[in-house]
């Protein structure tokens, strides 16, 4: 499973990139607003730092303007994935932009039917939001499993990009189901390394090493 980092914070991306955990980046208008930076400028900086796909989202809602914005975003760098919302206009824009050879990430997916339409529109990525489904007492992981089954039934190449991930457990759950990609905030990716027994075991090893005077260099 590929790891994308869901942020427009360049320092956080750099830190995870140095650890080797960044296969790509996803942003959205809320994350760009949080960064306080110009969308074109910050997205360019991210694209220069990361080799994999960097999703940048349009803010238009009608087809013609989505195309205009999508083309402008795609000019930033070859690794841009234009992010469009899962609306009929967004699906039409997906088809056009995919036909031009651009990567397209269809976002705000909350049902298997929506994911089926995105695949038929030639999406490179479909982004089901699992945390937001869990927030309203629906089952986000069940949606990932349903999309996996549908895509596998017909050999769709659209990659399932599990989004709105809220916990480290979501990451392993998505991997078990077979999501192609999971995008998560930096803190969630770093939290995957935590285990209380690791901390306890390390403390014991270090105490024994000190008692025995073990020195390596
Ligand atoms: O980038 C889209 C998605 O990951 C947003 O997550 O936590 O705002 O539901 P969240």
mmCIF file of C-alpha atoms and ligand atoms in Angstrom:
data_model
loop_
_atom_site.group_PDB
_atom_site.id
_atom_site.type_symbol
_atom_site.label_atom_id
_atom_site.label_comp_id
_atom_site.label_asym_id
_atom_site.label_seq_id
_atom_site.Cartn_x
_atom_site.Cartn_y
_atom_site.Cartn_z
ATOM 1 C CA UNK A 1 0.000 0.000 0.000
ATOM 2 C CA UNK A 2 1.332 3.420 -0.937
ATOM 3 C CA UNK A 3 1.418 6.150 1.718
ATOM 4 C CA UNK A 4 0.350 9.639 0.750
ATOM 5 C CA UNK A 5 0.563 12.433 3.300
ATOM 6 C CA UNK A 6 -2.563 14.538 3.658
ATOM 7 C CA UNK A 7 -1.215 18.021 4.305
ATOM 8 C CA UNK A 8 0.074 21.221 2.690
ATOM 9 C CA UNK A 9 2.615 21.747 5.480
ATOM 10 C CA UNK A 10 5.961 21.564 3.671
ATOM 11 C CA UNK A 11 8.007 21.044 6.843
ATOM 12 C CA UNK A 12 5.863 18.056 7.829
ATOM 13 C CA UNK A 13 6.157 16.612 4.305
ATOM 14 C CA UNK A 14 9.942 17.059 4.351
ATOM 15 C CA UNK A 15 10.236 15.277 7.713
ATOM 16 C CA UNK A 16 8.245 12.249 6.508
ATOM 17 C CA UNK A 17 9.976 12.285 3.134
ATOM 18 C CA UNK A 18 13.351 12.025 4.910
ATOM 19 C CA UNK A 19 11.967 8.988 6.770
ATOM 20 C CA UNK A 20 11.039 7.454 3.398
ATOM 21 C CA UNK A 21 7.298 7.284 4.012
ATOM 22 C CA UNK A 22 6.019 9.658 1.361
ATOM 23 C CA UNK A 23 4.824 8.055 -1.876
ATOM 24 C CA UNK A 24 2.721 11.115 -2.669
ATOM 25 C CA UNK A 25 0.803 14.038 -1.186
ATOM 26 C CA UNK A 26 -2.848 15.038 -1.083
ATOM 27 C CA UNK A 27 -4.117 18.533 -0.441
ATOM 28 C CA UNK A 28 -7.561 20.093 -0.434
ATOM 29 C CA UNK A 29 -8.802 23.692 -0.143
ATOM 30 C CA UNK A 30 -9.061 23.391 3.662
ATOM 31 C CA UNK A 31 -5.445 22.204 3.957
ATOM 32 C CA UNK A 32 -4.212 24.953 1.598
ATOM 33 C CA UNK A 33 -6.129 27.543 3.664
ATOM 34 C CA UNK A 34 -4.536 26.117 6.838
ATOM 35 C CA UNK A 35 -1.049 26.538 5.312
ATOM 36 C CA UNK A 36 -1.780 30.245 4.796
ATOM 37 C CA UNK A 37 0.068 30.119 1.460
ATOM 38 C CA UNK A 38 -0.781 30.694 -2.192
ATOM 39 C CA UNK A 39 -2.034 27.444 -3.735
ATOM 40 C CA UNK A 40 0.171 27.601 -6.839
ATOM 41 C CA UNK A 41 3.307 28.487 -4.866
ATOM 42 C CA UNK A 42 2.940 25.899 -2.097
ATOM 43 C CA UNK A 43 1.897 23.155 -4.527
ATOM 44 C CA UNK A 44 4.965 23.830 -6.697
ATOM 45 C CA UNK A 45 7.218 23.571 -3.639
ATOM 46 C CA UNK A 46 5.617 20.245 -2.677
ATOM 47 C CA UNK A 47 5.973 18.891 -6.234
ATOM 48 C CA UNK A 48 9.684 19.717 -6.203
ATOM 49 C CA UNK A 49 10.148 17.851 -2.922
ATOM 50 C CA UNK A 50 8.125 14.714 -3.661
ATOM 51 C CA UNK A 51 8.524 12.380 -6.640
ATOM 52 C CA UNK A 52 5.072 10.776 -6.465
ATOM 53 C CA UNK A 53 1.637 12.205 -7.271
ATOM 54 C CA UNK A 54 0.628 15.475 -5.593
ATOM 55 C CA UNK A 55 -3.125 16.095 -5.570
ATOM 56 C CA UNK A 56 -4.265 19.700 -5.996
ATOM 57 C CA UNK A 57 -7.977 20.404 -5.910
ATOM 58 C CA UNK A 58 -10.064 22.670 -8.126
ATOM 59 C CA UNK A 59 -12.455 25.085 -6.454
ATOM 60 C CA UNK A 60 -14.844 25.541 -9.396
ATOM 61 C CA UNK A 61 -18.102 23.604 -9.481
ATOM 62 C CA UNK A 62 -19.003 23.828 -13.169
ATOM 63 C CA UNK A 63 -17.377 21.732 -15.884
ATOM 64 C CA UNK A 64 -15.827 24.532 -17.982
ATOM 65 C CA UNK A 65 -14.179 26.240 -15.031
ATOM 66 C CA UNK A 66 -13.005 22.942 -13.555
ATOM 67 C CA UNK A 67 -11.241 22.233 -16.833
ATOM 68 C CA UNK A 68 -9.622 25.672 -16.829
ATOM 69 C CA UNK A 69 -8.464 25.302 -13.225
ATOM 70 C CA UNK A 70 -7.423 21.683 -13.728
ATOM 71 C CA UNK A 71 -5.231 22.563 -16.711
ATOM 72 C CA UNK A 72 -3.621 25.404 -14.758
ATOM 73 C CA UNK A 73 -2.911 23.126 -11.780
ATOM 74 C CA UNK A 74 -1.500 20.423 -14.084
ATOM 75 C CA UNK A 75 0.965 22.967 -15.515
ATOM 76 C CA UNK A 76 2.636 23.251 -12.094
ATOM 77 C CA UNK A 77 4.510 19.943 -12.494
ATOM 78 C CA UNK A 78 4.226 16.565 -14.229
ATOM 79 C CA UNK A 79 3.398 14.837 -10.922
ATOM 80 C CA UNK A 80 0.206 16.827 -10.294
ATOM 81 C CA UNK A 81 -3.012 14.847 -9.907
ATOM 82 C CA UNK A 82 -5.938 17.189 -10.479
ATOM 83 C CA UNK A 83 -8.518 16.666 -7.759
ATOM 84 C CA UNK A 84 -12.169 17.123 -8.719
ATOM 85 C CA UNK A 85 -15.302 16.590 -6.616
ATOM 86 C CA UNK A 86 -17.614 13.649 -7.169
ATOM 87 C CA UNK A 87 -20.400 15.532 -8.942
ATOM 88 C CA UNK A 88 -21.653 15.054 -12.484
ATOM 89 C CA UNK A 89 -19.598 18.077 -13.594
ATOM 90 C CA UNK A 90 -16.596 16.685 -11.744
ATOM 91 C CA UNK A 91 -16.964 13.291 -13.434
ATOM 92 C CA UNK A 92 -17.195 14.947 -16.840
ATOM 93 C CA UNK A 93 -14.090 16.998 -16.029
ATOM 94 C CA UNK A 94 -12.378 13.765 -14.914
ATOM 95 C CA UNK A 95 -13.088 12.170 -18.269
ATOM 96 C CA UNK A 96 -11.758 15.174 -20.204
ATOM 97 C CA UNK A 97 -8.630 15.696 -18.089
ATOM 98 C CA UNK A 98 -7.843 11.950 -18.035
ATOM 99 C CA UNK A 99 -8.238 11.948 -21.830
ATOM 100 C CA UNK A 100 -5.553 14.647 -21.971
ATOM 101 C CA UNK A 101 -3.204 12.301 -20.105
ATOM 102 C CA UNK A 102 -3.456 14.066 -16.751
ATOM 103 C CA UNK A 103 -3.753 12.188 -13.459
ATOM 104 C CA UNK A 104 -7.142 12.803 -11.849
ATOM 105 C CA UNK A 105 -8.172 12.173 -8.246
ATOM 106 C CA UNK A 106 -11.951 12.121 -7.754
ATOM 107 C CA UNK A 107 -12.633 13.217 -4.204
ATOM 108 C CA UNK A 108 -15.524 13.315 -1.717
ATOM 109 C CA UNK A 109 -16.583 9.737 -2.467
ATOM 110 C CA UNK A 110 -19.042 8.270 0.042
ATOM 111 C CA UNK A 111 -20.631 5.360 -1.844
ATOM 112 C CA UNK A 112 -19.740 2.380 -4.018
ATOM 113 C CA UNK A 113 -21.898 3.759 -6.836
ATOM 114 C CA UNK A 114 -19.914 6.996 -6.834
ATOM 115 C CA UNK A 115 -16.688 4.986 -7.018
ATOM 116 C CA UNK A 116 -18.064 2.965 -9.938
ATOM 117 C CA UNK A 117 -18.826 6.162 -11.853
ATOM 118 C CA UNK A 118 -15.362 7.576 -11.142
ATOM 119 C CA UNK A 119 -13.721 4.433 -12.543
ATOM 120 C CA UNK A 120 -15.859 4.638 -15.671
ATOM 121 C CA UNK A 121 -14.803 8.304 -16.026
ATOM 122 C CA UNK A 122 -11.152 7.175 -16.105
ATOM 123 C CA UNK A 123 -10.086 8.422 -12.668
ATOM 124 C CA UNK A 124 -6.508 7.637 -11.663
ATOM 125 C CA UNK A 125 -7.550 7.718 -7.996
ATOM 126 C CA UNK A 126 -10.861 7.511 -6.164
ATOM 127 C CA UNK A 127 -10.875 9.033 -2.666
ATOM 128 C CA UNK A 128 -13.425 7.448 -0.309
ATOM 129 C CA UNK A 129 -13.546 9.431 2.958
ATOM 130 C CA UNK A 130 -13.658 6.778 5.645
ATOM 131 C CA UNK A 131 -13.405 8.983 8.744
ATOM 132 C CA UNK A 132 -16.311 11.187 7.711
ATOM 133 C CA UNK A 133 -18.498 8.079 7.212
ATOM 134 C CA UNK A 134 -17.495 6.789 10.646
ATOM 135 C CA UNK A 135 -18.381 10.250 12.041
ATOM 136 C CA UNK A 136 -22.016 9.695 11.060
ATOM 137 C CA UNK A 137 -22.085 6.084 12.317
ATOM 138 C CA UNK A 138 -21.620 4.500 8.893
ATOM 139 C CA UNK A 139 -18.784 2.104 8.103
ATOM 140 C CA UNK A 140 -15.944 3.696 6.167
ATOM 141 C CA UNK A 141 -13.901 0.494 5.954
ATOM 142 C CA UNK A 142 -16.876 -1.411 4.557
ATOM 143 C CA UNK A 143 -16.961 1.122 1.714
ATOM 144 C CA UNK A 144 -13.281 0.452 0.934
ATOM 145 C CA UNK A 145 -14.025 -3.297 0.842
ATOM 146 C CA UNK A 146 -17.030 -2.784 -1.455
ATOM 147 C CA UNK A 147 -15.039 -0.641 -3.895
ATOM 148 C CA UNK A 148 -12.174 -3.193 -3.863
ATOM 149 C CA UNK A 149 -14.613 -5.937 -4.830
ATOM 150 C CA UNK A 150 -16.257 -3.909 -7.598
ATOM 151 C CA UNK A 151 -12.969 -2.750 -9.121
ATOM 152 C CA UNK A 152 -11.527 -6.273 -8.986
ATOM 153 C CA UNK A 153 -14.670 -7.762 -10.572
ATOM 154 C CA UNK A 154 -14.125 -5.696 -13.692
ATOM 155 C CA UNK A 155 -10.381 -5.008 -13.678
ATOM 156 C CA UNK A 156 -10.758 -1.238 -13.236
ATOM 157 C CA UNK A 157 -7.328 0.355 -12.922
ATOM 158 C CA UNK A 158 -8.524 3.294 -10.807
ATOM 159 C CA UNK A 159 -6.556 3.203 -7.557
ATOM 160 C CA UNK A 160 -8.445 3.223 -4.266
ATOM 161 C CA UNK A 161 -7.002 6.097 -2.243
ATOM 162 C CA UNK A 162 -8.446 5.764 1.261
ATOM 163 C CA UNK A 163 -8.821 9.287 2.676
ATOM 164 C CA UNK A 164 -10.097 10.999 5.816
ATOM 165 C CA UNK A 165 -7.986 8.612 7.868
ATOM 166 C CA UNK A 166 -8.099 9.390 11.554
ATOM 167 C CA UNK A 167 -6.020 6.715 13.284
ATOM 168 C CA UNK A 168 -3.072 4.361 12.876
ATOM 169 C CA UNK A 169 -5.533 1.437 13.016
ATOM 170 C CA UNK A 170 -7.272 2.821 9.935
ATOM 171 C CA UNK A 171 -3.967 2.434 8.059
ATOM 172 C CA UNK A 172 -3.533 -1.282 8.808
ATOM 173 C CA UNK A 173 -7.261 -1.896 8.269
ATOM 174 C CA UNK A 174 -7.025 -0.293 4.804
ATOM 175 C CA UNK A 175 -3.945 -2.379 4.034
ATOM 176 C CA UNK A 176 -5.783 -5.582 5.069
ATOM 177 C CA UNK A 177 -8.658 -4.761 2.741
ATOM 178 C CA UNK A 178 -6.303 -3.972 -0.118
ATOM 179 C CA UNK A 179 -6.571 -0.202 -0.614
ATOM 180 C CA UNK A 180 -3.962 0.830 -3.171
ATOM 181 C CA UNK A 181 -3.099 4.028 -1.315
ATOM 182 C CA UNK A 182 -3.933 5.564 2.049
ATOM 183 C CA UNK A 183 -3.557 9.270 2.699
ATOM 184 C CA UNK A 184 -3.204 10.372 6.290
ATOM 185 C CA UNK A 185 -2.131 13.375 8.346
ATOM 186 C CA UNK A 186 1.579 13.324 9.323
ATOM 187 C CA UNK A 187 0.767 12.603 12.990
ATOM 188 C CA UNK A 188 -1.160 9.450 12.044
ATOM 189 C CA UNK A 189 1.682 8.110 9.886
ATOM 190 C CA UNK A 190 4.202 8.744 12.684
ATOM 191 C CA UNK A 191 1.860 7.155 15.268
ATOM 192 C CA UNK A 192 2.055 3.868 13.325
ATOM 193 C CA UNK A 193 5.542 3.383 14.818
ATOM 194 C CA UNK A 194 4.321 3.585 18.415
ATOM 195 C CA UNK A 195 3.908 0.611 20.725
ATOM 196 C CA UNK A 196 4.054 0.623 24.500
ATOM 197 C CA UNK A 197 6.002 -2.671 24.537
ATOM 198 C CA UNK A 198 8.611 -1.187 22.185
ATOM 199 C CA UNK A 199 9.135 1.698 24.636
ATOM 200 C CA UNK A 200 9.253 -0.662 27.621
ATOM 201 C CA UNK A 201 11.599 -3.113 25.918
ATOM 202 C CA UNK A 202 13.951 -0.370 24.775
ATOM 203 C CA UNK A 203 14.121 1.140 28.247
ATOM 204 C CA UNK A 204 15.090 -2.281 29.679
ATOM 205 C CA UNK A 205 17.750 -2.891 27.002
ATOM 206 C CA UNK A 206 19.280 0.545 27.596
ATOM 207 C CA UNK A 207 19.331 0.049 31.369
ATOM 208 C CA UNK A 208 21.104 -3.313 30.956
ATOM 209 C CA UNK A 209 23.554 -1.816 28.463
ATOM 210 C CA UNK A 210 24.439 0.922 30.916
ATOM 211 C CA UNK A 211 24.893 -1.527 33.809
ATOM 212 C CA UNK A 212 27.166 -3.724 31.708
ATOM 213 C CA UNK A 213 29.069 -0.725 30.308
ATOM 214 C CA UNK A 214 28.345 -1.762 26.711
ATOM 215 C CA UNK A 215 29.921 0.683 24.251
ATOM 216 C CA UNK A 216 29.895 0.220 20.494
ATOM 217 C CA UNK A 217 31.676 3.305 19.185
HETATM 218 O O1 LIG B 1 -7.979 15.140 1.863
HETATM 219 C C1 LIG B 1 -9.230 14.678 2.109
HETATM 220 C C2 LIG B 1 -9.439 13.995 3.443
HETATM 221 O O2 LIG B 1 -8.370 13.169 3.772
HETATM 222 C C3 LIG B 1 -9.937 14.886 4.539
HETATM 223 O O3 LIG B 1 -9.913 14.288 5.791
HETATM 224 O O4 LIG B 1 -10.061 14.430 8.249
HETATM 225 O O5 LIG B 1 -10.899 16.346 6.853
HETATM 226 O O6 LIG B 1 -12.138 14.192 6.942
HETATM 227 P P1 LIG B 1 -10.802 14.845 7.018
#
